[in-house]
Coordinates of C-alpha atoms in Angstrom, one line a residue:
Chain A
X1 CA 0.0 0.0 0.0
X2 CA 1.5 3.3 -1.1
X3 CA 1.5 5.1 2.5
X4 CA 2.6 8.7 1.1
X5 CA -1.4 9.6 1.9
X6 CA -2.8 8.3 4.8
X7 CA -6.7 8.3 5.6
X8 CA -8.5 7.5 9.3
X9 CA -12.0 7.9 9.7
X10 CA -13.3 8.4 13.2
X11 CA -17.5 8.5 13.7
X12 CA -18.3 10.9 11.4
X13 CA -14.8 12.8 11.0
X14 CA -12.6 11.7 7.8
X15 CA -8.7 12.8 8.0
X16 CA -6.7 12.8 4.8
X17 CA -3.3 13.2 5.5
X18 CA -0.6 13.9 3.3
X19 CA 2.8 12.3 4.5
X20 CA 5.7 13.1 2.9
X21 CA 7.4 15.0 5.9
X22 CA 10.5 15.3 5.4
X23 CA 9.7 16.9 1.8
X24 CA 7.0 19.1 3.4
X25 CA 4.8 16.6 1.7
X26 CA 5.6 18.1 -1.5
X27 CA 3.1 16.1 -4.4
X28 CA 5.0 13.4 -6.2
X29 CA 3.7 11.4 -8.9
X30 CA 3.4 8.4 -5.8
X31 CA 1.7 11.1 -3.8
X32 CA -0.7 11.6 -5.6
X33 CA -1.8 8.5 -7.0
X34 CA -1.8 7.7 -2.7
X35 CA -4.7 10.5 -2.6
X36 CA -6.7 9.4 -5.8
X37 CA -6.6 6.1 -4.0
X38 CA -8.2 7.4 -0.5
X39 CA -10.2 9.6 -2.5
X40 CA -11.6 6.7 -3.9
X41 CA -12.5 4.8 -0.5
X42 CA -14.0 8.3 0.8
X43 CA -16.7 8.2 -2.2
X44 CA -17.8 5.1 -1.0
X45 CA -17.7 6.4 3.0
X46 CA -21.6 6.6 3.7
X47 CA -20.9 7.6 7.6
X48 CA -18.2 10.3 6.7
X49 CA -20.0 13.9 6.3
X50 CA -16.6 15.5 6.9
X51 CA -13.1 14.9 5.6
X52 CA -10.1 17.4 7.0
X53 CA -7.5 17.4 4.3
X54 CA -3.8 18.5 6.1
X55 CA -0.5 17.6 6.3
X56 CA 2.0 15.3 8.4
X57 CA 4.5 17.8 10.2
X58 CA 4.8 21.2 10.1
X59 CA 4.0 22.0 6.5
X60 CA 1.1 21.4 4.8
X61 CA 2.1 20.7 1.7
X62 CA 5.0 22.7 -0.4
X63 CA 3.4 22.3 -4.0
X64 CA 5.0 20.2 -7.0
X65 CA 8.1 17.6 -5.9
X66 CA 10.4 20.0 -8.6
X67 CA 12.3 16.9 -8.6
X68 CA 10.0 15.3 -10.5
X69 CA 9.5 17.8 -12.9
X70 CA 12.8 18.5 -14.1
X71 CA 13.1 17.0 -17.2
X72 CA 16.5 14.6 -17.5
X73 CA 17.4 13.3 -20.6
X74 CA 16.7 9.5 -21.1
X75 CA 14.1 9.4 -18.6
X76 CA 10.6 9.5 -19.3
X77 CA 9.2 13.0 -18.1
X78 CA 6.6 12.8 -15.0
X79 CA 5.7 16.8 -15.3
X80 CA 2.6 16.7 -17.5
X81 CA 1.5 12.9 -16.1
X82 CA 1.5 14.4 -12.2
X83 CA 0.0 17.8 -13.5
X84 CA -3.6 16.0 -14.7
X85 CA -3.5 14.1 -12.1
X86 CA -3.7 16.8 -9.8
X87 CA -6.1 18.2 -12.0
X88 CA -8.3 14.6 -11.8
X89 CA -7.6 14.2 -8.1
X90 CA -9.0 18.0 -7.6
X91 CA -12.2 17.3 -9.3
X92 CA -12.7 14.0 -7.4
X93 CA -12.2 15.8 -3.8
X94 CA -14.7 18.8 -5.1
X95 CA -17.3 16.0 -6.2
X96 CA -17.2 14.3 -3.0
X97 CA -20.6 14.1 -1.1
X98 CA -19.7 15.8 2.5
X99 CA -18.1 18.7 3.4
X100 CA -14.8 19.3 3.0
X101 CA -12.1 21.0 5.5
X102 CA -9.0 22.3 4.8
X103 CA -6.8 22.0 8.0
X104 CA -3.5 24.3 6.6
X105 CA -1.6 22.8 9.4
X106 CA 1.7 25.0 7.7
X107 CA 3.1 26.2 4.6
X108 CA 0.4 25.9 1.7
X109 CA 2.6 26.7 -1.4
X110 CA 1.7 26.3 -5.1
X111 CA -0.1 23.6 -6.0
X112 CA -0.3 23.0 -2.5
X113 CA -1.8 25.8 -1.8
X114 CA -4.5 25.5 -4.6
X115 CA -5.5 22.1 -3.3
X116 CA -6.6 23.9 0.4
X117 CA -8.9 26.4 -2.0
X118 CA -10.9 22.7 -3.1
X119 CA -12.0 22.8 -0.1
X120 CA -15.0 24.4 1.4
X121 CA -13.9 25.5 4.5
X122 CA -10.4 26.5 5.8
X123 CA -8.3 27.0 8.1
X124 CA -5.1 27.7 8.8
X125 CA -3.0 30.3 12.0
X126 CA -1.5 33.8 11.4
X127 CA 2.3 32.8 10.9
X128 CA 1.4 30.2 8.3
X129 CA 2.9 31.0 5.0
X130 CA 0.6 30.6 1.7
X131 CA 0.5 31.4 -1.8
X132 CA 1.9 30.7 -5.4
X133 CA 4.7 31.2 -6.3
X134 CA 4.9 29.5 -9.1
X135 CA 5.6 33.0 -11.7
X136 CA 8.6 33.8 -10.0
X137 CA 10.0 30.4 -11.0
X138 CA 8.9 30.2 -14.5
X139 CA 6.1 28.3 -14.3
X140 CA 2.0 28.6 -14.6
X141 CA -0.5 27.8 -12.1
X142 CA -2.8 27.0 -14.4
X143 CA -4.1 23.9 -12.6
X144 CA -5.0 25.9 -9.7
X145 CA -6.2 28.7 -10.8
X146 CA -9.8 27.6 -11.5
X147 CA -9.8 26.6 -7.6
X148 CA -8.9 30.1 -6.3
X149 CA -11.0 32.2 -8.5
X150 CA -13.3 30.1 -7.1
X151 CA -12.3 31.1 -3.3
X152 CA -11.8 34.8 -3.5
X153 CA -13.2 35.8 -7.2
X154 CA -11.5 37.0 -10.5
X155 CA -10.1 39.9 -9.5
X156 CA -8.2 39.0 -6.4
X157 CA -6.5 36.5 -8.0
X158 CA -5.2 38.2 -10.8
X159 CA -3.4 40.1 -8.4
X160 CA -2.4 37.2 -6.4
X161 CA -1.3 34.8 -9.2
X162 CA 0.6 37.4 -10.9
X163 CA 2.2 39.0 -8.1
X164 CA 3.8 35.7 -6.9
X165 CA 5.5 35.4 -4.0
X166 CA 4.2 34.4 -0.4
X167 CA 1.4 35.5 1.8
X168 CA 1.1 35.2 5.8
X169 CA -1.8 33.2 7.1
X170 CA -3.4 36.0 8.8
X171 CA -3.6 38.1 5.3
X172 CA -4.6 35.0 4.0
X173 CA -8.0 35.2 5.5
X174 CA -7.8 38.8 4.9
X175 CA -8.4 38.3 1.1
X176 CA -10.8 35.4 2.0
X177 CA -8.3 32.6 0.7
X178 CA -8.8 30.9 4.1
X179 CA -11.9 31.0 6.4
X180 CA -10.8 30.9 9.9
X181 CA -7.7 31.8 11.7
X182 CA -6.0 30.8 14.7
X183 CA -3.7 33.5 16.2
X184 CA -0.8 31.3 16.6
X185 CA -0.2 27.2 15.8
X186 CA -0.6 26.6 19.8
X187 CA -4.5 27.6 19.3
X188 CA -4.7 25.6 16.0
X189 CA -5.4 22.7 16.8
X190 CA -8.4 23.1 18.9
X191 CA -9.8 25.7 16.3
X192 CA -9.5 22.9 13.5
X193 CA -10.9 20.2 15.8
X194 CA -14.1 22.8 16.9
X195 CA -14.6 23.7 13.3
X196 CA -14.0 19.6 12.0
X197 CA -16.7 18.5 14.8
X198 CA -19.2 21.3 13.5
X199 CA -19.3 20.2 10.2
X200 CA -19.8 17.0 10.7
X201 CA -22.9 17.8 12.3
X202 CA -24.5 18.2 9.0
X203 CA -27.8 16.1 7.1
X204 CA -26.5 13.9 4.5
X205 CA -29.0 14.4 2.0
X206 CA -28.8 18.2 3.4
X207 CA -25.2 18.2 2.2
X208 CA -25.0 16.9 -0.6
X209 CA -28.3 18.5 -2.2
X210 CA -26.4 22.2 -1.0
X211 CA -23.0 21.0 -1.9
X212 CA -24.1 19.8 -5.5
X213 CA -26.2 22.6 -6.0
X214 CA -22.9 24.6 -5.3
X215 CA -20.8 22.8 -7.9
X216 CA -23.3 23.3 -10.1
X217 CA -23.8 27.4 -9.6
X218 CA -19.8 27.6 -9.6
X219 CA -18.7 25.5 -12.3
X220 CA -16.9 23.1 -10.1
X221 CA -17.9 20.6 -12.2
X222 CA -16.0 21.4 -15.7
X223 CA -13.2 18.9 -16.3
X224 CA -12.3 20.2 -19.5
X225 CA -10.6 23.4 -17.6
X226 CA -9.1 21.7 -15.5
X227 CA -7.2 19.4 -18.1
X228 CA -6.5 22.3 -20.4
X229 CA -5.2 24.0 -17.6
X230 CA -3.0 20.9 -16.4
X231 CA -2.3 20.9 -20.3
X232 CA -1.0 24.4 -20.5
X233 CA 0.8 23.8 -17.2
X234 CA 3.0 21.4 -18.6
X235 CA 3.5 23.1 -21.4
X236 CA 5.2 26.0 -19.9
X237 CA 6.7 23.8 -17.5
X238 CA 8.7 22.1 -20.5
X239 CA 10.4 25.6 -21.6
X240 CA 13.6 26.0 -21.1
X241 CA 13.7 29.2 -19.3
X242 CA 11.2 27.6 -16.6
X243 CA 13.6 24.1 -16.8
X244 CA 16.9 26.6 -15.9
X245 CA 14.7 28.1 -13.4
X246 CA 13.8 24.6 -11.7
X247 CA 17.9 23.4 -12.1
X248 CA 19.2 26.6 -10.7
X249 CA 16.7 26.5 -7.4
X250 CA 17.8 22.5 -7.0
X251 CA 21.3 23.1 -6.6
Chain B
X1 CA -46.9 40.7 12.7
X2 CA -45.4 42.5 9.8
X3 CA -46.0 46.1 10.4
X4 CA -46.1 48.9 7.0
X5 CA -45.4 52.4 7.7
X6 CA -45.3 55.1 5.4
X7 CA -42.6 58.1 6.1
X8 CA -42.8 60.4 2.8
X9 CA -41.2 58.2 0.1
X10 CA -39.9 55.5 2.6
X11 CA -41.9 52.8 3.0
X12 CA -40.6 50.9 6.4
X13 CA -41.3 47.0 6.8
X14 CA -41.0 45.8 10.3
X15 CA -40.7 42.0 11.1
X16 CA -43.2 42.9 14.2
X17 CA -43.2 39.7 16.5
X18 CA -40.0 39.9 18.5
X19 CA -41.4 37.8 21.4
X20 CA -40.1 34.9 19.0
X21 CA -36.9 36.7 17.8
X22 CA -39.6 37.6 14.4
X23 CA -39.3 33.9 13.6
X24 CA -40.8 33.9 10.2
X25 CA -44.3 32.1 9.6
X26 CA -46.3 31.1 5.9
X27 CA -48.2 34.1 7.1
X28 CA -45.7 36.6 7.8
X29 CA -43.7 35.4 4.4
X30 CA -46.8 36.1 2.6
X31 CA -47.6 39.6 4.2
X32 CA -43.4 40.5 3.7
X33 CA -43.8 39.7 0.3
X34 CA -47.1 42.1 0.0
X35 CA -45.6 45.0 1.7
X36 CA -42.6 44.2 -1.2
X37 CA -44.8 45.2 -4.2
X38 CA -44.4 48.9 -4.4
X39 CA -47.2 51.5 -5.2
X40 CA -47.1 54.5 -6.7
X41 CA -45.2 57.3 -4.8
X42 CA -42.9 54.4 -3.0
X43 CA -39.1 55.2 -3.8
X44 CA -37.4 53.5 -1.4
X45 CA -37.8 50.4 1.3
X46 CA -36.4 50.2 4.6
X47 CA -36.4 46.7 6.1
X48 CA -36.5 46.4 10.5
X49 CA -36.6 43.6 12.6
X50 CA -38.6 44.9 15.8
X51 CA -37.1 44.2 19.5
X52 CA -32.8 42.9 20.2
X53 CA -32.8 40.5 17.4
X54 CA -33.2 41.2 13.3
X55 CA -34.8 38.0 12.3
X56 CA -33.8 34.1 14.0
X57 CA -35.0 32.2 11.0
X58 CA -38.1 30.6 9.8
X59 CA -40.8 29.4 13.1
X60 CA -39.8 25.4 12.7
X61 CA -42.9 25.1 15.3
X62 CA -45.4 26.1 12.6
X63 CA -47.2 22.8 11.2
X64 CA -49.5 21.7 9.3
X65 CA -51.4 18.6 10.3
X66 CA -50.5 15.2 9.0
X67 CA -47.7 16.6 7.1
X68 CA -44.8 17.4 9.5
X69 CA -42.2 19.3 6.8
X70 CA -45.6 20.8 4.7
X71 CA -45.2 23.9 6.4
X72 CA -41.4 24.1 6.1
X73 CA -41.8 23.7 2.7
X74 CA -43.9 26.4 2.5
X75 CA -41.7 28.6 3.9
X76 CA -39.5 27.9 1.4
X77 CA -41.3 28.6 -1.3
X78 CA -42.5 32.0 0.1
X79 CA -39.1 32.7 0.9
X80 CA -37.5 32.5 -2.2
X81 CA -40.8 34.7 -3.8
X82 CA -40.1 37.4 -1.0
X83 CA -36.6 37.5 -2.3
X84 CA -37.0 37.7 -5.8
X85 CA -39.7 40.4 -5.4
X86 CA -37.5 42.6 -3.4
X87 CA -34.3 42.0 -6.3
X88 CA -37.2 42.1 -9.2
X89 CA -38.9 45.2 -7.9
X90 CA -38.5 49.0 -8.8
X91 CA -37.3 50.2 -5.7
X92 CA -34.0 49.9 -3.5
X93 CA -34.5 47.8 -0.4
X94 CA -32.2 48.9 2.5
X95 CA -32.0 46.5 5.6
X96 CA -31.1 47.5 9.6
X97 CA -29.5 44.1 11.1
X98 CA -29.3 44.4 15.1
X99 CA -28.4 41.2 17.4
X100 CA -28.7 38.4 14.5
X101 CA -29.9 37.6 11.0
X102 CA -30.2 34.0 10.8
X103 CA -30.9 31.2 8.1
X104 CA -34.3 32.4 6.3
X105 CA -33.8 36.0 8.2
X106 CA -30.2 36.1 6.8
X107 CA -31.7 34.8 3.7
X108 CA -33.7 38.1 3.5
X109 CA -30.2 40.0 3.0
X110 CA -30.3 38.4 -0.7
X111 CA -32.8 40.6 -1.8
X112 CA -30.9 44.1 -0.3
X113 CA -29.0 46.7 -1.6
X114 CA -27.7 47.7 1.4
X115 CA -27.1 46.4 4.4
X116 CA -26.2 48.1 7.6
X117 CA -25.6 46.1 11.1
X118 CA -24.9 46.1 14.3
X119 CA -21.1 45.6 14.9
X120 CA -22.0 43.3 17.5
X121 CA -24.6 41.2 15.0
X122 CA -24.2 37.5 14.3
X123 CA -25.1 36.3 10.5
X124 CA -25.0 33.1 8.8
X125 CA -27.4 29.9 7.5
X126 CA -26.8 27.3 10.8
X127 CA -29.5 24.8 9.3
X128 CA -27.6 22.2 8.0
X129 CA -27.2 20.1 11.6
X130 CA -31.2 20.1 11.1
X131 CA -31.1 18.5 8.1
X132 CA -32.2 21.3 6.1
X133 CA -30.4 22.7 3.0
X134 CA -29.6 26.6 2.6
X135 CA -29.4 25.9 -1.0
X136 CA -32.3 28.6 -1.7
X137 CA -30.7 31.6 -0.9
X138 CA -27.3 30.5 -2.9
X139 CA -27.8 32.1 -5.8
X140 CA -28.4 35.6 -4.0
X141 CA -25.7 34.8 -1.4
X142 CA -22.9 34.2 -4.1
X143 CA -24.1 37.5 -6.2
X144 CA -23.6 39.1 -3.1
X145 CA -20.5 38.2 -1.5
X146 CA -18.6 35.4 -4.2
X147 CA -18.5 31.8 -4.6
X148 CA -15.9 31.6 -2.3
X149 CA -17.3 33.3 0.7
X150 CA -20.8 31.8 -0.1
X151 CA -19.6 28.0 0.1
X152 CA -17.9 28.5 3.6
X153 CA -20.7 30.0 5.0
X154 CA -23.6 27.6 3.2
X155 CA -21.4 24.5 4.4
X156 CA -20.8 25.9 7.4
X157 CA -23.5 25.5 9.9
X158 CA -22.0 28.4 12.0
X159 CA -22.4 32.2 12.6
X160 CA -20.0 35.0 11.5
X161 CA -20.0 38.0 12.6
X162 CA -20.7 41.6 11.5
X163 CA -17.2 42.6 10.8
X164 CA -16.2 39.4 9.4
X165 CA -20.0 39.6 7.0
X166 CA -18.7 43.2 5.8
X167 CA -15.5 42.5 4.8
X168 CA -16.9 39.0 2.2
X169 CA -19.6 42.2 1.5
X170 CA -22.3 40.6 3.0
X171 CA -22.8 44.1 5.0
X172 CA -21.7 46.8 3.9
X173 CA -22.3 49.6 6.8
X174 CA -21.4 48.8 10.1
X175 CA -22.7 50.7 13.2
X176 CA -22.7 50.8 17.9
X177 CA -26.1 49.9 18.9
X178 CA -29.0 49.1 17.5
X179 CA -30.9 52.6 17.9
X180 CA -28.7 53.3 14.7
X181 CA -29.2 50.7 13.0
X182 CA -32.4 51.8 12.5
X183 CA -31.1 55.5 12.4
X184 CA -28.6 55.4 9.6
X185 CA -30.9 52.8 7.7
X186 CA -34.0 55.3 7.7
X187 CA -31.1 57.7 6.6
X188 CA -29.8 56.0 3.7
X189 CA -33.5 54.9 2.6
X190 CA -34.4 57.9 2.6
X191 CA -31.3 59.5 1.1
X192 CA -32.2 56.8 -2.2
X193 CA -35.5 57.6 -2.4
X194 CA -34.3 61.4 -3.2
X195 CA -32.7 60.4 -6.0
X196 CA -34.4 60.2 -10.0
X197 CA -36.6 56.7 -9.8
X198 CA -35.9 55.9 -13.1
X199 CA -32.4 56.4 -12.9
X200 CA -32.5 54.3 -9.6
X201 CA -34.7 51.8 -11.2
X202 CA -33.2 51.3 -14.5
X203 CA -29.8 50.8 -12.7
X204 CA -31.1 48.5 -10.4
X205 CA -32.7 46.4 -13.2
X206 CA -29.5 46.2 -14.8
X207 CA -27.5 45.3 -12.0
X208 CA -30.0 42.2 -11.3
X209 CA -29.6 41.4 -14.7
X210 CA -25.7 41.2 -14.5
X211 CA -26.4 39.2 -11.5
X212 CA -27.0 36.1 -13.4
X213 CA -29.7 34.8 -11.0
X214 CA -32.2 33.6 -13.7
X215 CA -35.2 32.1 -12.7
X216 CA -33.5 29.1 -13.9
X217 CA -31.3 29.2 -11.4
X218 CA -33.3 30.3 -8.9
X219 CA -35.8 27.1 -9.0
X220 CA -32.7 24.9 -9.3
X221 CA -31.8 26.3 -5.7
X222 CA -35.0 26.3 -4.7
X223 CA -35.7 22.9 -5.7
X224 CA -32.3 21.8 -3.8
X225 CA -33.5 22.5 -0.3
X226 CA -37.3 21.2 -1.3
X227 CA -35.4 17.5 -2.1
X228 CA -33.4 17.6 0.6
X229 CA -35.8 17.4 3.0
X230 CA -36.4 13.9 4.5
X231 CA -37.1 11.3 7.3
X232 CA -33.7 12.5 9.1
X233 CA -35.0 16.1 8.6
X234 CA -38.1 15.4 10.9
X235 CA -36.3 13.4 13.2
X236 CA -33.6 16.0 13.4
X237 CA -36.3 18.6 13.9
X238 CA -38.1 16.1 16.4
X239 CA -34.9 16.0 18.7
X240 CA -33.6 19.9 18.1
X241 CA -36.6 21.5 17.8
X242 CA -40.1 20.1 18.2
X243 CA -39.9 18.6 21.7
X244 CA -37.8 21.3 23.4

């Protein structure tokens, strides 16, 4: 069993964990494919009616393994392959039928970052770090983007998209990226847990009716952005100026 | 229990039953969407809850016999009418929000222009944990404050609060007490109604239109909440509600 994503379910209360600690549970190709896998035992989960998505140690989850991405002659290429299925493995969390918590334990950055906007709900405390900074290293967020003009509409994240760079958790829920904010990671925990246990409290018909009717309104539901925006990703990622980009921050 | 008060070109609604924190009935919905359709000389609408609280929701005691979720259902449906007569209509609606606006009172907000609260007020659609879906009022909520904002609180079966309500631009004035709540919403309705109606009316048409709320849309939402309804709804309501 690939163990890079672990799942418990307790009563009501789902936990996704991603756990690749000691890379800040960066998302490999094996990373991923762990999620689509527990993603796939949660939409079978009739007792679950919440599922808190977060991240083993003290990061959340630090965006695309770059190691992965960088393309190496002879070897076959993993960057577009790990793209769509971040852009699959999105879709399937969004299309789950209960709610859906992100728990932004730590740093939330790229990619990783984008997967906490899936969610319904956040929350995360004021010194976490979040955002994408994916145009300062040559690359697109296209994957992601859907997700947080979603979260905090077109115009905010024009500006944050573009502008790159990194974002503190308390300005995070500022701008609405994130929900709910502890003041410091001592206080998290019990914030998350209140805010888990409330949810779960919810009607399952009641849930998924307001939850469907949601994707519907929003456009959740269109997988043919999502794949042309995995699509473009990888394109850009495959330049060279965004390949030197990826060597030179490696080494 | 919904009280209609002329004041020059200001016509001021008043949810008037504040013994039950103006818990909405069929009745009430039905006299609040009355007092929506304007007459002639009407430029302006100021909305009030009377007493410490705006509005705590729809009255889940109200029944009809032999049907225990007939008369929630027909709170719905009124609810969503009230609403789309106050966005649909002529006039600019201005709503005063002291102590709480909750679930079907909250749901009221949809059909505003402006909103003014208390700083103090609690807002949001806790209705869920009963089993009952806020999918209605999505359509207004997410016109109103984003997709973003509207899915946390919809999913959410908590309050926020006033300050939190104005920054998502679910309120948009915020105010000490509730004497001025009522104060500055008087003030603002009756600042709008000085303006040129057509000019206020034509804009207002145009801004509903760039809402994207169809009626499409609209019975979708509505038709949401109406399915989800079901045994674990009365049960829920049984344990939470009904024999308390």
């Amino acid at each position: 069993m690939n163990d890079s994503a672990l799942l418990t379910v307790d009563g009501a209360i789902a936990t996704l964990t991603l756990n690749r600690p000691e890379q800040r549970n960066a998302m490999s190709v094996e990373l991923l494919e762990g999620l689509h896998e527990r993603v796939g035992e949660l939409e079978t989960a009739t007792e679950v009616r919440v599922v808190v998505l977060t991240g083993a140690g003290r990061a959340f989850c630090a965006g695309m393994d770059l190691k992965q991405v960088i393309i190496d002659d002879g070897a076959d290429w993993a960057g577009a392959r790990l793209l769509e299925s971040l852009a699959r493995l999105t879709l399937r969390v969004r299309k789950l039928p209960m709610v859906v918590l992100a728990k932004v334990n730590g740093a939330a950055i790229g990619g990783g970052c984008g997967f906490s906007c899936v969610a319904d709900v956040s929350v995360t405390h004021a010194d976490a770090k979040l955002g994408f900074p994916e145009v300062d290293l040559g690359i697109c967020p296209a994957v992601v983007a859907p997700w947080l003009v979603r979260k905090i509409g077109v115009g905010p994240a024009r500006r944050v998209l573009l502008s790159g760079g990194l974002m503190s958790g308390a300005e995070a829920h500022t701008i609405g990226m994130v929900d709910h904010v502890a003041d410091d990671r001592a206080s998290f925990e019990a914030l998350a847990d209140s805010i888990a246990e409330r949810l779960s409290k919810g009607g399952a018909r009641a849930l998924q009716a307001t939850r469907g009717l949601l994707n519907d309104l929003d456009g959740s539901l269109d997988e043919g952005v999502l794949l042309r925006g995995a699509a473009l990703s990888a394109e850009v990622l495959a330049t060279a100026e965004a390949q030197a980009s990826l060597r030179a921050r490696l080494v | 229990m919904i009280r209609v008060e002329t004041q020059g070109a200001v016509r001021v609604v008043t949810l008037d039953r504040p013994a039950k924190r103006n818990a909405l009935t069929v009745s009430m919905l039905a006299s609040l969407a009355d007092a929506m359709r304007v007459d002639v000389g009407v430029r302006a609408i100021v909305l009030l809850g009377a007493g410490s609280v705006f509005c705590s929701g729809f009255d889940l005691r109200e029944r009809v016999a032999g049907d225990d979720l007939g008369a929630l259902r027909e709170q719905l449906r009124r609810l969503a009418d009230v609403v789309s007569i106050m966005r649909t209509g002529a006039v600019p609606v201005v709503v005063g929000v002291q102590g709480a606006a909750v679930a079907g009172g909250c749901a009221l907000l949809g059909g505003c222009d402006v909103v003014v609260a208390e700083r103090t007020a609690k807002l949001g659609y806790p209705v869920l944990r009963l089993g009952i879906s806020p999918a209605v009022t999505a359509p207004f909520l997410r016109a109103a404050v984003g997709d973003g904002a509207c899915r946390a609180m919809l999913m959410d079966p908590s309050l926020i609060s006033a300050e939190r309500a104005e920054r998502i631009g679910l309120v948009h004035e915020l105010v000490d007490g509730s004497e001025q709540v009522v104060t500055r919403a008087l003030a603002i309705g009756k600042d709008l109604a000085s303006k040129p109606g057509v000019a206020v009316a034509s804009t207002r048409r145009w801004l509903e239109t760039l809402a994207t709320c169809s009626d499409a849309t609209r019975s979708r939402a509505m038709q949401a909440s109406l399915d989800a309804l079901d045994d674990e709804t009365t049960r829920r309501l049984e344990e939470q509600v009904w024999q308390r």
